[in-house]
mmCIF file of C-alpha atoms and ligand atoms in Angstrom:
data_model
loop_
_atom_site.group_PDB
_atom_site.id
_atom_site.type_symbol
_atom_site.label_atom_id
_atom_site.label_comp_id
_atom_site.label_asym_id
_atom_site.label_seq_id
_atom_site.Cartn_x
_atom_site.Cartn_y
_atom_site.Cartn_z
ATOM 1 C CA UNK J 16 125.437 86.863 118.090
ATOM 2 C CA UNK J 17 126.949 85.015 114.981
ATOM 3 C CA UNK J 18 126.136 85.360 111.563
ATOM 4 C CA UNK J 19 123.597 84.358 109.526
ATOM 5 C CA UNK J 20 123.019 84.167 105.583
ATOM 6 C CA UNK J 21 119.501 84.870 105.104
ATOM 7 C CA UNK J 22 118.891 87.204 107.940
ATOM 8 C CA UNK J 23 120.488 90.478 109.479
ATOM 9 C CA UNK J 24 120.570 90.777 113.259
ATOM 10 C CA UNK J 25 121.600 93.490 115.450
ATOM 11 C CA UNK J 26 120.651 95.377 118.732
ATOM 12 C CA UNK J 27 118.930 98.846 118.946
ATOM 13 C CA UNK J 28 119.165 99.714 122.991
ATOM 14 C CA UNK J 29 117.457 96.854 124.581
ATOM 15 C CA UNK J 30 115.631 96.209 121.291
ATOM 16 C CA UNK J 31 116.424 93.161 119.369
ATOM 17 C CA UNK J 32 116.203 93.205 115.689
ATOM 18 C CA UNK J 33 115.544 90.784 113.099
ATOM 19 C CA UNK J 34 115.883 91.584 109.073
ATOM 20 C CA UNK J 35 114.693 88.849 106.885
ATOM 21 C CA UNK J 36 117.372 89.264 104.065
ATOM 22 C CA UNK J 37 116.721 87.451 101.151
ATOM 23 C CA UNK J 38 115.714 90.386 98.344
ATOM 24 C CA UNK J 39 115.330 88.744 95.393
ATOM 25 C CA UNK J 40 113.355 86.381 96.013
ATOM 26 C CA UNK J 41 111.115 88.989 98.352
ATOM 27 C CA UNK J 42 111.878 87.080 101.094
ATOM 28 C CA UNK J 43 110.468 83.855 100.400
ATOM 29 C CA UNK J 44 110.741 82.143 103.512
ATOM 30 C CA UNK J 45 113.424 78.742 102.485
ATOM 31 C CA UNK J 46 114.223 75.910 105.359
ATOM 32 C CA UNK J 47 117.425 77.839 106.064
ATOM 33 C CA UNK J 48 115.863 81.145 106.667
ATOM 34 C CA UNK J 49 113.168 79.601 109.022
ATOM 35 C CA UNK J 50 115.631 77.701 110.976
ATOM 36 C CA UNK J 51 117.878 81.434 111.514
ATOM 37 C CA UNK J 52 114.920 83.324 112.606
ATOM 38 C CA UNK J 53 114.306 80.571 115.017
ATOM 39 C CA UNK J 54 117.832 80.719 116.447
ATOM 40 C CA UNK J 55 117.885 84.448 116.399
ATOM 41 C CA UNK J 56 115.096 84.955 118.248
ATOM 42 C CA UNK J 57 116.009 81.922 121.002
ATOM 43 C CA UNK J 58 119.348 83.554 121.211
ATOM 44 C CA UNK J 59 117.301 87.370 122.351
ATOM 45 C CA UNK J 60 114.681 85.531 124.315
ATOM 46 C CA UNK J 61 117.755 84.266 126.296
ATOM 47 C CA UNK J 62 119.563 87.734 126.579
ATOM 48 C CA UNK J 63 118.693 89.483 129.713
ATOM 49 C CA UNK J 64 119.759 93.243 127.542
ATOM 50 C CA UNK J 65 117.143 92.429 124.849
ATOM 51 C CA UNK J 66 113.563 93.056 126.018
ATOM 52 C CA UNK J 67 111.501 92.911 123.001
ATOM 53 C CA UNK J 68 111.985 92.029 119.408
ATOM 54 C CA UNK J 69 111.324 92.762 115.842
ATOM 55 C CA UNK J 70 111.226 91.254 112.928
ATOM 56 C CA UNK J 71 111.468 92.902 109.816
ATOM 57 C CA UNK J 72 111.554 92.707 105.684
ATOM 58 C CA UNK J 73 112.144 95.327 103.411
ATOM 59 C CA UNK J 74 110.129 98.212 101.703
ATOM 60 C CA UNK J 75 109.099 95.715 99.327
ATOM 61 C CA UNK J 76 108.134 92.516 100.785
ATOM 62 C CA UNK J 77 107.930 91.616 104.373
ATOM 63 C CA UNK J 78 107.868 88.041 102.795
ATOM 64 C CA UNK J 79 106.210 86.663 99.497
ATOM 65 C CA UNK J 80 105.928 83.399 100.970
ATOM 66 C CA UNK J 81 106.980 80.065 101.766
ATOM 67 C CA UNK J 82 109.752 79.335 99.052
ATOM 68 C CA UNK J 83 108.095 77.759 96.294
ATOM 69 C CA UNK J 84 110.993 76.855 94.556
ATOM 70 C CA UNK J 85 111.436 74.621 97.678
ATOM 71 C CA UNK J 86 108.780 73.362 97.910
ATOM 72 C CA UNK J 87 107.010 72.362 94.175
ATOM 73 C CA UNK J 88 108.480 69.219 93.691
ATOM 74 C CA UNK J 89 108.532 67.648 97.241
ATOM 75 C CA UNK J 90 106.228 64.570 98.132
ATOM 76 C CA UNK J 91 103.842 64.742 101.254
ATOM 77 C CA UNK J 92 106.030 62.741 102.701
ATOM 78 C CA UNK J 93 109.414 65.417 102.703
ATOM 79 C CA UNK J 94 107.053 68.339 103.494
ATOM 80 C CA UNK J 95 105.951 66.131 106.861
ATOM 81 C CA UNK J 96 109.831 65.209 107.576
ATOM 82 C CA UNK J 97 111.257 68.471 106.798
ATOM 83 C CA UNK J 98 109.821 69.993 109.938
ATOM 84 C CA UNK J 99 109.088 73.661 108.076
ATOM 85 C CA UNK J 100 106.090 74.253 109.652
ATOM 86 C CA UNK J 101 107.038 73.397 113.006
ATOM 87 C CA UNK J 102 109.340 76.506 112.738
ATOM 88 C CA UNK J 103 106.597 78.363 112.898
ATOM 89 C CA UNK J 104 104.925 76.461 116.311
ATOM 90 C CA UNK J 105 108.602 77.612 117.599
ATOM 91 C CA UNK J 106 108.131 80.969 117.420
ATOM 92 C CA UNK J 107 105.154 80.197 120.273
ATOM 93 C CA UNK J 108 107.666 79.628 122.723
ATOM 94 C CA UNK J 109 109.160 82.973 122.635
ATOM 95 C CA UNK J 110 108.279 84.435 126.058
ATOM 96 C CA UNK J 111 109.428 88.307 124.897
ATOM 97 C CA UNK J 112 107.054 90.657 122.553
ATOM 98 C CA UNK J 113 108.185 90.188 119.034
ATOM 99 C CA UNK J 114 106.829 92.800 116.617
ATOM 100 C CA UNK J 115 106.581 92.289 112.891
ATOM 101 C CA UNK J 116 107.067 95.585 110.771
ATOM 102 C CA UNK J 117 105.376 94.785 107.481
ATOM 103 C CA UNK J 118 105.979 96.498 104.350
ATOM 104 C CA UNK J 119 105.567 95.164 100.938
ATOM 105 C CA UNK J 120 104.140 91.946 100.302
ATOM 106 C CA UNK J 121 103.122 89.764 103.364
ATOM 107 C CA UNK J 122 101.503 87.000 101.880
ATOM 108 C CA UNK J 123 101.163 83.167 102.122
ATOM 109 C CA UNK J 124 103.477 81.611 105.163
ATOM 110 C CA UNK J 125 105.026 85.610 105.368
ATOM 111 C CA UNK J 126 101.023 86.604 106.267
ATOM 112 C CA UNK J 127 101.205 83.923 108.668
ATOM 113 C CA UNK J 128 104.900 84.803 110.212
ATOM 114 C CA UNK J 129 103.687 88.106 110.459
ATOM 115 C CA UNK J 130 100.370 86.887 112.445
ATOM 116 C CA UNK J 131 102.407 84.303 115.021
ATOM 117 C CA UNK J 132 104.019 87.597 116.161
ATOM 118 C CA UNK J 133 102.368 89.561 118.870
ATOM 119 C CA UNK J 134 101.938 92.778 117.040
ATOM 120 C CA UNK J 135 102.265 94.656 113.475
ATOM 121 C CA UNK J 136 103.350 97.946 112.495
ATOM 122 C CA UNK J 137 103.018 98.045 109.006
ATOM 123 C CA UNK J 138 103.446 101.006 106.172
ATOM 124 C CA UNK J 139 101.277 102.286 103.948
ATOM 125 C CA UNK J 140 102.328 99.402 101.021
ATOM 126 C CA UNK J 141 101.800 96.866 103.062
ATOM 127 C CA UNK J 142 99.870 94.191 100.927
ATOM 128 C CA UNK J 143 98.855 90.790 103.097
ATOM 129 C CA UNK J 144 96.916 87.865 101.499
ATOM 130 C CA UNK J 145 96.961 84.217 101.607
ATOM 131 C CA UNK J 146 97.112 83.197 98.327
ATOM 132 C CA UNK J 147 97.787 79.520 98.212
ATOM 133 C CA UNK J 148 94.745 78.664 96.379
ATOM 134 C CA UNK J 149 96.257 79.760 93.535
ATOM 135 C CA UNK J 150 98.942 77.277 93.940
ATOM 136 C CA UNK J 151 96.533 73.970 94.345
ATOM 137 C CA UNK J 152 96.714 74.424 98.258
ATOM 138 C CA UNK J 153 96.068 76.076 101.278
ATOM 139 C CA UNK J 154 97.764 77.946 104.060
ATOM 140 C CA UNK J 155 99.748 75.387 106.213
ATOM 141 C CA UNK J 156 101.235 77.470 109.173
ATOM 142 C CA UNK J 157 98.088 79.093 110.783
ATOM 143 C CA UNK J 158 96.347 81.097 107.967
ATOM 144 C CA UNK J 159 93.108 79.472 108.205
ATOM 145 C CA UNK J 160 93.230 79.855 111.978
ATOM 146 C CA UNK J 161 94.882 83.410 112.729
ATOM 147 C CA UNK J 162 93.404 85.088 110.264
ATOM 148 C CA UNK J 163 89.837 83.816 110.811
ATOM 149 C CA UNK J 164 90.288 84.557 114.809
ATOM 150 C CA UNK J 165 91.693 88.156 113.665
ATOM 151 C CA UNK J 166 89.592 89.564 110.614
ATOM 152 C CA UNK J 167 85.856 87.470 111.308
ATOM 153 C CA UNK J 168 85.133 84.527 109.413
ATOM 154 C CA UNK J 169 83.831 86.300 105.764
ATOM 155 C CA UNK J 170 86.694 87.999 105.019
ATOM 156 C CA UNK J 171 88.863 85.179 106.039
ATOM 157 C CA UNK J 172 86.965 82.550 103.753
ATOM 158 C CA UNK J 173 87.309 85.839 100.904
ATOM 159 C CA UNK J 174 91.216 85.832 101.508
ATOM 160 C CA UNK J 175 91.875 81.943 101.256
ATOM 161 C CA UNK J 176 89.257 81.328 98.854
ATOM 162 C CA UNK J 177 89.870 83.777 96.653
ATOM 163 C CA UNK J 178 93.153 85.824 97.115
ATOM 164 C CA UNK J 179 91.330 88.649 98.447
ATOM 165 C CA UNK J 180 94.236 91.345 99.481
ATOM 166 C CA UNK J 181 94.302 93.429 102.087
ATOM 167 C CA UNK J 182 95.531 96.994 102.086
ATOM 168 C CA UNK J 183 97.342 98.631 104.969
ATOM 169 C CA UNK J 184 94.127 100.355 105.629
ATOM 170 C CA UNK J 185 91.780 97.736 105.038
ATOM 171 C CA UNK J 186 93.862 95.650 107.890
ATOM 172 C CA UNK J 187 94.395 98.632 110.347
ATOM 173 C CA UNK J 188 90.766 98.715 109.850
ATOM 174 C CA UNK J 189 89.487 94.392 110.279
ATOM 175 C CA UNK J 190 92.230 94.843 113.448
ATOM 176 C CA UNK J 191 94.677 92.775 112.157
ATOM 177 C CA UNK J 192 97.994 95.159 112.599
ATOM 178 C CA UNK J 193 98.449 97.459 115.017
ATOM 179 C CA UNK J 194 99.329 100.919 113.156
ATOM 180 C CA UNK J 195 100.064 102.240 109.225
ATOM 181 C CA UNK J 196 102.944 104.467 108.628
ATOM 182 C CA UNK J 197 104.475 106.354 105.907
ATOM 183 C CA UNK J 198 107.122 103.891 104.649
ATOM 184 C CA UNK J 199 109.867 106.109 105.181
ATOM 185 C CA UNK J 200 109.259 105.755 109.135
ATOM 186 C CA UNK J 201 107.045 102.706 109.991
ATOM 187 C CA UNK J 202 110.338 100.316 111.083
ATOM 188 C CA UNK J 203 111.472 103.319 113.211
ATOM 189 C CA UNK J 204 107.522 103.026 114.941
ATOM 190 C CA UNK J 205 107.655 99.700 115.066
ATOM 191 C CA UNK J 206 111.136 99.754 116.992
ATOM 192 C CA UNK J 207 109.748 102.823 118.802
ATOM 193 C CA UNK J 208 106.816 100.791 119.732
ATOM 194 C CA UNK J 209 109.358 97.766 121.053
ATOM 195 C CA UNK J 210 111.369 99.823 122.626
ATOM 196 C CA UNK J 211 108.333 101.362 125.251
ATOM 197 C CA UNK J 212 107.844 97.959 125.899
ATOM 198 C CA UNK J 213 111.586 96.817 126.583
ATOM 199 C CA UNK J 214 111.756 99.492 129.055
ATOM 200 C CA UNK J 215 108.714 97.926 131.320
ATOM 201 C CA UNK J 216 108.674 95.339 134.144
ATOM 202 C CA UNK J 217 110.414 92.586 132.293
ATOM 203 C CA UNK J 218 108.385 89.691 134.251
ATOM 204 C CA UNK J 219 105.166 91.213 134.358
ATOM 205 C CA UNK J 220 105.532 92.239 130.179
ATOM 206 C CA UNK J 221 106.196 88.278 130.286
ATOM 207 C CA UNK J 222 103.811 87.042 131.833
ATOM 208 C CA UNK J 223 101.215 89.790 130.338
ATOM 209 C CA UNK J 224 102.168 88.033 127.007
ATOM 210 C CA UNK J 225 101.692 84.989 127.897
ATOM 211 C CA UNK J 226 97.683 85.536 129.029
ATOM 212 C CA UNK J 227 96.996 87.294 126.179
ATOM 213 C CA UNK J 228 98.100 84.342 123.870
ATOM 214 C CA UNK J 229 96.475 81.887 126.216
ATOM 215 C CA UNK J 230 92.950 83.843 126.065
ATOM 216 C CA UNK J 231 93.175 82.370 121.867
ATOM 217 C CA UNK J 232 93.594 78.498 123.504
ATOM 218 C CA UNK J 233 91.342 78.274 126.671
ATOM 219 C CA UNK J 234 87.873 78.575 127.999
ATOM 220 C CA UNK J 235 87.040 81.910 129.726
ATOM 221 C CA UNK J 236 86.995 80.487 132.997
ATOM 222 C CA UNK J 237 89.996 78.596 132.547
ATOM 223 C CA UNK J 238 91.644 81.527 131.021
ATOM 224 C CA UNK J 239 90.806 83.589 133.910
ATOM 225 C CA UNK J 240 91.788 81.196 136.578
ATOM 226 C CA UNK J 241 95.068 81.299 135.158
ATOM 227 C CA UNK J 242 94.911 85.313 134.624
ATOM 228 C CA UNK J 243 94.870 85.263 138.578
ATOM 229 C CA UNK J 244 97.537 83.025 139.240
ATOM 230 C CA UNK J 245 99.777 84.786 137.311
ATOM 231 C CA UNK J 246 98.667 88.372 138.672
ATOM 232 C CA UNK J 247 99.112 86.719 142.516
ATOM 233 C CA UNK J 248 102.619 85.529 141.138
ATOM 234 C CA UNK J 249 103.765 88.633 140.072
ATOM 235 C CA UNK J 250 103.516 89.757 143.757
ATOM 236 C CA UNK J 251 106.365 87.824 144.634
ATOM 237 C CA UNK J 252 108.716 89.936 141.843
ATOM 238 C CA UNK J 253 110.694 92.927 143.536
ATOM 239 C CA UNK J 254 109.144 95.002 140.326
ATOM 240 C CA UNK J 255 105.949 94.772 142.050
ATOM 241 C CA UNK J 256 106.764 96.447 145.008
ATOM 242 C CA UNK J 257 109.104 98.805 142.659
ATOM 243 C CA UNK J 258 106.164 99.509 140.538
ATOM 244 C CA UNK J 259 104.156 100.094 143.253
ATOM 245 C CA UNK J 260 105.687 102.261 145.826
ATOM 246 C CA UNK J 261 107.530 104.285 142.767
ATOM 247 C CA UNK J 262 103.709 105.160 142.176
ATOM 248 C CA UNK J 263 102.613 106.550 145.540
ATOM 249 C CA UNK J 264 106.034 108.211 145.858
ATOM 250 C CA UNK J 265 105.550 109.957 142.672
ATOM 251 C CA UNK J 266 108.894 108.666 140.379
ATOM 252 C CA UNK J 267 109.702 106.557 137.722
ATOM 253 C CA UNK J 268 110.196 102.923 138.549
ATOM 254 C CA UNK J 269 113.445 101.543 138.441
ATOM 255 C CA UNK J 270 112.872 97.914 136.910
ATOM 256 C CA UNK J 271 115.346 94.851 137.677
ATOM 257 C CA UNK J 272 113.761 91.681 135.813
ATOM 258 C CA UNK J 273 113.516 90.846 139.447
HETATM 259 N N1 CO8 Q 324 108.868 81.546 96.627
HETATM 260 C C1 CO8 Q 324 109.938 81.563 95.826
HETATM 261 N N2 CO8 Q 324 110.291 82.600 95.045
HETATM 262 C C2 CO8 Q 324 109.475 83.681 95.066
HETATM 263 C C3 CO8 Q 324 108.338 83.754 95.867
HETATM 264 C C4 CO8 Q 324 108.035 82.611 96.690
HETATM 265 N N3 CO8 Q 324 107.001 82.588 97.520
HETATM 266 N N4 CO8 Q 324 107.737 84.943 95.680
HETATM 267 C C5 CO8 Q 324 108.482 85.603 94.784
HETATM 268 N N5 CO8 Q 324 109.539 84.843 94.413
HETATM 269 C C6 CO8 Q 324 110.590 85.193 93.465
HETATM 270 C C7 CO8 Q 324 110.142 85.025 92.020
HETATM 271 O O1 CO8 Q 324 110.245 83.684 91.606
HETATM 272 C C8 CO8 Q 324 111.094 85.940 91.292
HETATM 273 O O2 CO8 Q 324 112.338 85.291 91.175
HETATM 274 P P1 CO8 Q 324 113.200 85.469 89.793
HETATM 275 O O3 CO8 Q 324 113.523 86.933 89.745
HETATM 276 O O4 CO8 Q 324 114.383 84.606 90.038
HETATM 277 O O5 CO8 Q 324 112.318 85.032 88.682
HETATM 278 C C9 CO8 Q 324 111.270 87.078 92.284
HETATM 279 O O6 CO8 Q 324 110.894 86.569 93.561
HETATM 280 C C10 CO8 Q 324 110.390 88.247 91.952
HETATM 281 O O7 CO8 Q 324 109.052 87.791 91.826
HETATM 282 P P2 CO8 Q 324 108.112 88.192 90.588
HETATM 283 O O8 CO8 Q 324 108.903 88.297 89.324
HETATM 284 O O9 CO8 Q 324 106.942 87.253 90.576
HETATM 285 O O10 CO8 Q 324 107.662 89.672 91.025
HETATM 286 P P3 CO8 Q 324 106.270 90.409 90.783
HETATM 287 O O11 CO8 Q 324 106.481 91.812 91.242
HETATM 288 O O12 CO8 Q 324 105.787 90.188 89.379
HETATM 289 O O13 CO8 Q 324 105.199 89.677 91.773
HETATM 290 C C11 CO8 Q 324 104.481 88.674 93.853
HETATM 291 C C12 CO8 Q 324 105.365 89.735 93.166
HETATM 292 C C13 CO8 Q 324 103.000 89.064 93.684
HETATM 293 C C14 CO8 Q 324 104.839 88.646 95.313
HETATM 294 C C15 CO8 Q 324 104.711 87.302 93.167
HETATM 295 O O14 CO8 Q 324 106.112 87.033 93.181
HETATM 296 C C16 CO8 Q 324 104.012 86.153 93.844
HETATM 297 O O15 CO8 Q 324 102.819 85.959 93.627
HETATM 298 N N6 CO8 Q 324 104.751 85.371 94.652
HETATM 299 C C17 CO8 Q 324 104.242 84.148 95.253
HETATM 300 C C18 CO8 Q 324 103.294 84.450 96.398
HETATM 301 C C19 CO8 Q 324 102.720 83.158 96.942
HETATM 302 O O16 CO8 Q 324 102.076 82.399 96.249
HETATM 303 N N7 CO8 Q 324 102.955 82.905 98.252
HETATM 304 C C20 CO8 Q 324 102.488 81.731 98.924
HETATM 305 C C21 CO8 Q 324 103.526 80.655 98.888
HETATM 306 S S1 CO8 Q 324 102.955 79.126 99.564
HETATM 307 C C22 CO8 Q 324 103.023 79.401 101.229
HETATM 308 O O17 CO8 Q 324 103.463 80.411 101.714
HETATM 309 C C23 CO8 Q 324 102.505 78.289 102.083
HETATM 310 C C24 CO8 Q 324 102.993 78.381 103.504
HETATM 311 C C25 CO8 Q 324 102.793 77.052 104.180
HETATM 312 C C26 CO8 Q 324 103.600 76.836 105.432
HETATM 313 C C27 CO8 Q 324 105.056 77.274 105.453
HETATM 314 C C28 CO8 Q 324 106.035 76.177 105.141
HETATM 315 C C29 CO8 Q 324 107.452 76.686 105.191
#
């Protein structure tokens, strides 16, 4: 993959990572940045060796933000035409598991990377908030949504109202990551954790992401209609019948993507 200048990307096994790189400014997330995340995860989305992703910060900060520097004098107008937030709608159409390992500050539009992903391994300083109130606004890439559909609606109004943080415990706890670990080992987890999945049925992982997203968008009977067209689909894979017969034959399956 080529290089980028505010993110690090390499390959660990079939496990794509991502390493927001911008330290001193905790990884506020800048146009440029946003754009390179987009085209690093397109370009492991499209590489059949890669079968999961994650997306990391540092011990410090997963990200602090949205750059502010940025964005403080633009008009409504630039913010509309830049197209920033519609970064963030990309990262929808990633069909692989991307998994956001949080330490540090997670806050503002780095709360709401972190909550477009499909799961979060974060360490024990892990520190997530919206705080945009305290900048005359409010969250503009899904933190009035995501967070109300993943912590209940008090603590959500609590967070963007008021800056309430949220410890690594206190969000293990309203179910909006996944795991705490010590700091020293909670990227290895949440590579660990990647990894399991990059070594399933490639297909059905895909399509298994897909429902679960679409269960946030749809009706329940709509959402379960389309639950059971993808389960009859999946029958037509060969890792179906791989899956399958490895199980009454008493092995490991032998995935192809197939
Ligand atoms: N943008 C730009 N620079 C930042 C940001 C940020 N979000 N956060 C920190 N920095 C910079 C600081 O300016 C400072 O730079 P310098 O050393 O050059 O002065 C450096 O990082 C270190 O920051 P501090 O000195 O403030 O460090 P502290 O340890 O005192 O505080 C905090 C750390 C608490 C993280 C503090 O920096 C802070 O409050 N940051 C801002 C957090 C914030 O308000 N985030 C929300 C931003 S708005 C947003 O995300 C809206 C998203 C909408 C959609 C997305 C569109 C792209």
């Amino acid at each position: 993959m080529k290089e980028f200048d505010n993110i690090l990307v390499e390959t660990r096994g079939r496990v794509g990572l991502i390493t927001l790189n911008r330290p001193d400014a905790f990884n506020a997330l800048n146009a440029a940045l946003l754009r390179e995340l987009m085209q690093a995860l397109q370009a492991f989305d499209a590489d059949e060796d890669v079968g999961a992703m994650v997306v990391a910060g540092n011990e410090k900060a997963f990200a602090a933000g949205a750059d502010i520097a940025e964005m403080a004098d633009a008009t409504a107008v630039e913010i509309l035409r830049s197209g920033r937030i519609d970064l963030f709608d990309a990262v929808m159409t990633i069909k692989k598991p991307v998994i956001a390992a949080v330490s540090g500050w997670c806050l503002g539009g780095g709360c709401e990377l972190a909550m477009s992903l499909d799961m979060i391994v974060a360490s024990e300083r892990a520190r997530f908030g919206q705080p945009e109130i305290n900048l005359g606004v409010i969250p503009g890439a899904g933190g009035t949504q995501r967070l109300t559909r993943a912590v209940g609606k008090v603590l959500a109004m609590e967070m963007v109202l008021n800056n309430r943080h949220l410890t690594a415990e206190e969000a293990l706890h309203y179910g909006l990551v996944n795991k705490v670990s010590p700091v020293e080992t909670y990227l290895e987890d949440a590579i660990k954790l990647a990894d399991q999945i990059a070594a399933r049925a490639p297909l059905a992982v895909q399509a298994a992401k897909a429902m679960v997203n679409h269960a946030f968008e749809s009706h329940l009977r709509d959402g379960l209609a389309d639950e059971r067209r993808a389960f009859y689909l999946l029958f037509a894979t060969e890792d179906q019948k791989e899956g399958m017969t490895a199980f009454l034959e008493k092995r490991d399956p032998d995935w192809k993507g197939r």
